[in-house]
Amino acid sequence: MISAQRYADAVRPMLDRLLDSEADGITRAADLIADSLRAGGVLQAFGAGHSEAFAAELVARAGGLVPTNRLSVRDLVVHGDAPRGVLADPKLERDPSIAHQIYALAAPQPRDVFVVASQSGINGSVVELAALVTERGHPLIAVTSVEHTARVAPRHPSGQRLADLADVVLDNGAPYGDALLPLEGGGAVCAVSSVTTALLAQLLTAEVVRRFHQAGEVPPIYLSANVPGGDEHNIALESRYAGRLRRTA
């Protein structure tokens, strides 16, 4: 029978497996991020669809790294000149061409590092952005379901997947189709990738901060804006990256 307890029982061992299986990847990814940020770079995080939750977990939140940007298909409208109607297309993330606009609107510097998340790792915008990022010489970390991406055909004209292009691939451990609990008669319910990628995001943050401390440097970390002094602390840190960080409602 489907229940909250059954979901919790299924998720717990997945998180334990992820901690073991992705330890080496976390180490290598944290090295790339820390090297970029310590050199004055910014972490550019992109996820389409529900994978945007991963980018949100990394960017502009209490206890998180200040030099971060969340990239999104909404950037085409919010930061670009595309009409609002383009966002009504539920398959927009399959269009490779929008990746070039998203990259241009981000205006990254050469020292910036990219993290791109996608459960399937096959859609056009995700793969095209990954290709563009690597062509421009940025380090690229991919967060994807290794099981899912291996079982589906790429939608990008190159025939590549996100995982094919990254310097480091982090497996979110989610099953094919993302939903965790099988239903009688077919199908499944209760997605898990948002849970596992949130853990990956915080593991990365912790390891990046550790590298700052090991170098004898103070990491640029947000305080909650809802505690006394939070706004002042955060504004002071953000000022170091004037014109490079995008913060919207």
Short mmCIF file of C-alpha atoms in Angstrom, two decimals:
data_model
loop_
_atom_site.label_atom_id
_atom_site.label_comp_id
_atom_site.label_asym_id
_atom_site.label_seq_id
_atom_site.Cartn_x
_atom_site.Cartn_y
_atom_site.Cartn_z
CA MET A 1 0.00 0.00 0.00
CA ILE A 2 1.24 3.49 -0.85
CA SER A 3 1.91 5.57 2.26
CA ALA A 4 4.15 8.28 3.61
CA GLN A 5 5.96 5.67 5.70
CA ARG A 6 6.62 3.47 2.70
CA TYR A 7 8.10 6.43 0.83
CA ALA A 8 10.27 7.36 3.81
CA ASP A 9 11.47 3.77 4.12
CA ALA A 10 12.41 3.73 0.44
CA VAL A 11 14.21 7.08 0.51
CA ARG A 12 16.43 6.50 3.56
CA PRO A 13 18.63 3.78 2.03
CA MET A 14 18.87 5.79 -1.19
CA LEU A 15 20.40 8.69 0.70
CA ASP A 16 22.86 6.37 2.43
CA ARG A 17 23.88 4.86 -0.92
CA LEU A 18 24.31 8.30 -2.43
CA LEU A 19 26.64 9.36 0.38
CA ASP A 20 28.86 6.39 -0.42
CA SER A 21 28.62 6.26 -4.21
CA GLU A 22 29.06 9.98 -4.88
CA ALA A 23 31.80 10.74 -2.35
CA ASP A 24 34.53 10.86 -5.00
CA GLY A 25 32.39 12.94 -7.34
CA ILE A 26 31.55 15.38 -4.57
CA THR A 27 35.26 15.78 -3.87
CA ARG A 28 36.12 16.49 -7.49
CA ALA A 29 33.13 18.79 -8.01
CA ALA A 30 33.90 20.75 -4.84
CA ASP A 31 37.48 21.21 -6.02
CA LEU A 32 36.25 22.73 -9.29
CA ILE A 33 33.79 25.03 -7.54
CA ALA A 34 36.18 26.14 -4.83
CA ASP A 35 38.96 26.84 -7.34
CA SER A 36 36.57 28.99 -9.36
CA LEU A 37 35.15 30.93 -6.42
CA ARG A 38 38.52 31.48 -4.76
CA ALA A 39 39.72 32.96 -8.07
CA GLY A 40 36.78 35.38 -8.09
CA GLY A 41 34.44 33.28 -10.20
CA VAL A 42 30.72 32.73 -9.85
CA LEU A 43 28.83 29.44 -9.72
CA GLN A 44 26.23 29.38 -12.51
CA ALA A 45 23.51 26.78 -11.82
CA PHE A 46 20.93 25.67 -14.36
CA GLY A 47 18.07 23.23 -14.22
CA ALA A 48 14.96 23.02 -16.38
CA GLY A 49 11.60 21.75 -15.17
CA HIS A 50 11.72 20.29 -11.68
CA SER A 51 15.51 20.17 -11.85
CA GLU A 52 15.38 23.90 -11.27
CA ALA A 53 14.87 22.96 -7.61
CA PHE A 54 18.51 21.89 -7.53
CA ALA A 55 19.65 25.30 -8.75
CA ALA A 56 17.41 26.97 -6.19
CA GLU A 57 19.03 24.88 -3.47
CA LEU A 58 22.45 26.27 -4.38
CA VAL A 59 21.64 29.90 -5.05
CA ALA A 60 20.83 32.88 -2.80
CA ARG A 61 19.72 31.01 0.27
CA ALA A 62 20.62 31.21 3.94
CA GLY A 63 23.74 29.18 4.70
CA GLY A 64 24.63 29.06 1.01
CA LEU A 65 27.35 30.52 -1.15
CA VAL A 66 27.01 34.17 -2.19
CA PRO A 67 28.73 34.09 -5.63
CA THR A 68 25.99 32.07 -7.32
CA ASN A 69 23.43 32.58 -10.08
CA ARG A 70 20.35 30.57 -10.91
CA LEU A 71 19.81 30.24 -14.65
CA SER A 72 16.36 29.36 -15.96
CA VAL A 73 14.30 29.23 -19.13
CA ARG A 74 12.39 32.16 -17.60
CA ASP A 75 15.50 34.24 -18.17
CA LEU A 76 14.39 34.58 -21.78
CA VAL A 77 11.54 36.80 -20.55
CA VAL A 78 12.75 38.14 -17.20
CA HIS A 79 16.21 39.18 -18.38
CA GLY A 80 15.77 39.02 -22.15
CA ASP A 81 13.27 40.36 -24.66
CA ALA A 82 11.29 37.21 -25.43
CA PRO A 83 7.50 37.57 -25.19
CA ARG A 84 5.86 36.02 -22.14
CA GLY A 85 3.98 33.62 -24.38
CA VAL A 86 7.08 31.52 -25.04
CA LEU A 87 6.85 30.21 -21.48
CA ALA A 88 3.47 28.68 -22.25
CA ASP A 89 5.24 25.96 -24.23
CA PRO A 90 5.73 23.00 -21.85
CA LYS A 91 8.36 21.56 -24.19
CA LEU A 92 10.47 24.71 -24.39
CA GLU A 93 13.35 23.00 -22.60
CA ARG A 94 13.69 20.65 -25.58
CA ASP A 95 14.73 23.53 -27.85
CA PRO A 96 18.55 23.67 -28.16
CA SER A 97 18.54 27.25 -29.42
CA ILE A 98 17.42 28.76 -26.13
CA ALA A 99 20.65 27.63 -24.47
CA HIS A 100 22.59 30.27 -26.37
CA GLN A 101 20.25 33.00 -25.13
CA ILE A 102 20.41 31.71 -21.55
CA TYR A 103 24.21 31.68 -21.66
CA ALA A 104 24.42 35.15 -23.20
CA LEU A 105 22.02 36.61 -20.63
CA ALA A 106 24.09 35.12 -17.82
CA ALA A 107 27.17 36.94 -19.20
CA PRO A 108 29.57 34.59 -17.43
CA GLN A 109 33.23 35.36 -17.01
CA PRO A 110 35.86 32.80 -18.07
CA ARG A 111 36.60 31.84 -14.46
CA ASP A 112 32.95 30.93 -13.73
CA VAL A 113 31.96 27.32 -13.09
CA PHE A 114 28.68 25.72 -14.20
CA VAL A 115 26.48 23.12 -12.55
CA VAL A 116 23.70 21.75 -14.77
CA ALA A 117 21.00 19.46 -13.41
CA SER A 118 18.61 17.25 -15.36
CA GLN A 119 16.94 14.00 -14.32
CA SER A 120 16.98 12.60 -17.87
CA GLY A 121 19.94 14.59 -19.19
CA ILE A 122 18.64 14.40 -22.76
CA ASN A 123 16.68 17.56 -23.55
CA GLY A 124 17.96 20.01 -26.12
CA SER A 125 18.46 23.10 -23.96
CA VAL A 126 20.31 21.16 -21.28
CA VAL A 127 22.68 19.38 -23.64
CA GLU A 128 23.25 22.47 -25.80
CA LEU A 129 24.07 24.58 -22.74
CA ALA A 130 26.48 21.90 -21.55
CA ALA A 131 28.16 21.85 -24.95
CA LEU A 132 28.38 25.63 -25.05
CA VAL A 133 29.81 25.79 -21.53
CA THR A 134 32.56 23.29 -22.31
CA GLU A 135 33.35 24.97 -25.63
CA ARG A 136 33.89 28.24 -23.76
CA GLY A 137 36.26 26.55 -21.33
CA HIS A 138 34.14 26.57 -18.17
CA PRO A 139 34.33 23.62 -15.78
CA LEU A 140 31.04 21.69 -15.92
CA ILE A 141 29.43 19.55 -13.24
CA ALA A 142 26.39 17.50 -14.25
CA VAL A 143 23.74 16.23 -11.86
CA THR A 144 21.57 13.55 -13.44
CA SER A 145 20.08 10.10 -13.00
CA VAL A 146 22.59 7.70 -14.49
CA GLU A 147 19.93 4.99 -14.67
CA HIS A 148 17.37 7.19 -16.39
CA THR A 149 19.69 8.84 -18.89
CA ALA A 150 21.11 5.48 -19.99
CA ARG A 151 17.63 4.18 -20.83
CA VAL A 152 16.36 7.01 -23.03
CA ALA A 153 17.41 8.33 -26.42
CA PRO A 154 19.00 11.79 -26.51
CA ARG A 155 16.84 14.56 -27.98
CA HIS A 156 19.82 16.72 -28.92
CA PRO A 157 20.85 16.60 -32.61
CA SER A 158 24.38 15.59 -31.61
CA GLY A 159 23.13 12.40 -29.98
CA GLN A 160 24.87 13.39 -26.76
CA ARG A 161 23.62 13.44 -23.22
CA LEU A 162 24.45 15.88 -20.44
CA ALA A 163 26.64 13.25 -18.80
CA ASP A 164 28.75 12.93 -21.95
CA LEU A 165 29.94 16.52 -21.69
CA ALA A 166 30.66 17.08 -18.01
CA ASP A 167 33.97 17.15 -16.18
CA VAL A 168 32.22 15.55 -13.20
CA VAL A 169 28.94 13.62 -13.18
CA LEU A 170 26.97 13.32 -9.95
CA ASP A 171 24.34 10.59 -9.98
CA ASN A 172 21.20 11.68 -8.15
CA GLY A 173 20.31 8.01 -7.66
CA ALA A 174 16.73 8.46 -8.86
CA PRO A 175 15.19 5.59 -10.81
CA TYR A 176 14.03 5.64 -14.41
CA GLY A 177 10.98 7.88 -14.48
CA ASP A 178 11.93 9.46 -11.12
CA ALA A 179 8.88 8.17 -9.22
CA LEU A 180 9.85 5.73 -6.52
CA LEU A 181 6.83 3.66 -5.46
CA PRO A 182 5.27 1.30 -8.02
CA LEU A 183 1.51 1.25 -8.41
CA GLU A 184 -0.56 -1.85 -8.95
CA GLY A 185 -1.45 -2.04 -12.59
CA GLY A 186 1.54 0.03 -13.73
CA GLY A 187 3.11 3.38 -13.17
CA ALA A 188 4.71 4.79 -10.06
CA VAL A 189 4.22 7.63 -7.59
CA CYS A 190 6.35 9.94 -5.42
CA ALA A 191 9.36 11.41 -7.21
CA VAL A 192 12.68 11.38 -5.41
CA SER A 193 15.18 13.40 -7.47
CA SER A 194 14.37 16.65 -5.67
CA VAL A 195 15.22 14.98 -2.35
CA THR A 196 18.50 13.49 -3.51
CA THR A 197 19.65 16.55 -5.43
CA ALA A 198 18.95 18.77 -2.42
CA LEU A 199 21.31 16.55 -0.45
CA LEU A 200 23.93 16.78 -3.22
CA ALA A 201 23.65 20.57 -3.24
CA GLN A 202 24.27 20.83 0.48
CA LEU A 203 27.11 18.31 0.37
CA LEU A 204 28.76 20.43 -2.32
CA THR A 205 28.27 23.58 -0.27
CA ALA A 206 29.83 21.99 2.80
CA GLU A 207 32.85 20.74 0.88
CA VAL A 208 33.40 24.07 -0.86
CA VAL A 209 33.32 25.86 2.50
CA ARG A 210 35.80 23.31 3.87
CA ARG A 211 38.21 24.18 1.08
CA PHE A 212 37.99 27.88 1.90
CA HIS A 213 38.76 27.10 5.53
CA GLN A 214 41.68 24.85 4.57
CA ALA A 215 43.12 27.75 2.56
CA GLY A 216 42.75 30.05 5.56
CA GLU A 217 40.05 32.11 3.85
CA VAL A 218 36.61 33.20 4.99
CA PRO A 219 33.93 31.71 2.72
CA PRO A 220 31.29 34.11 1.35
CA ILE A 221 28.16 32.70 2.99
CA TYR A 222 24.67 34.17 3.24
CA LEU A 223 22.92 34.80 6.51
CA SER A 224 19.17 34.54 6.61
CA ALA A 225 17.63 37.85 5.57
CA ASN A 226 15.11 37.23 8.33
CA VAL A 227 17.54 37.58 11.23
CA PRO A 228 18.90 40.88 12.59
CA GLY A 229 21.87 42.06 10.56
CA GLY A 230 21.21 39.57 7.77
CA ASP A 231 20.49 42.13 5.08
CA GLU A 232 23.56 44.20 5.92
CA HIS A 233 25.81 41.14 5.97
CA ASN A 234 24.51 39.88 2.65
CA ILE A 235 24.61 43.22 0.86
CA ALA A 236 28.23 43.70 1.89
CA LEU A 237 29.19 40.32 0.43
CA GLU A 238 27.15 40.77 -2.74
CA SER A 239 28.87 44.11 -3.37
CA ARG A 240 32.07 42.21 -4.09
CA TYR A 241 30.36 40.84 -7.20
CA ALA A 242 28.65 44.02 -8.36
CA GLY A 243 26.83 43.51 -11.65
CA ARG A 244 27.49 39.76 -11.70
CA LEU A 245 24.78 38.39 -9.39
CA ARG A 246 21.12 38.33 -10.38
CA ARG A 247 18.59 38.41 -7.58
CA THR A 248 14.88 38.54 -8.40
CA ALA A 249 11.68 37.89 -6.47
#
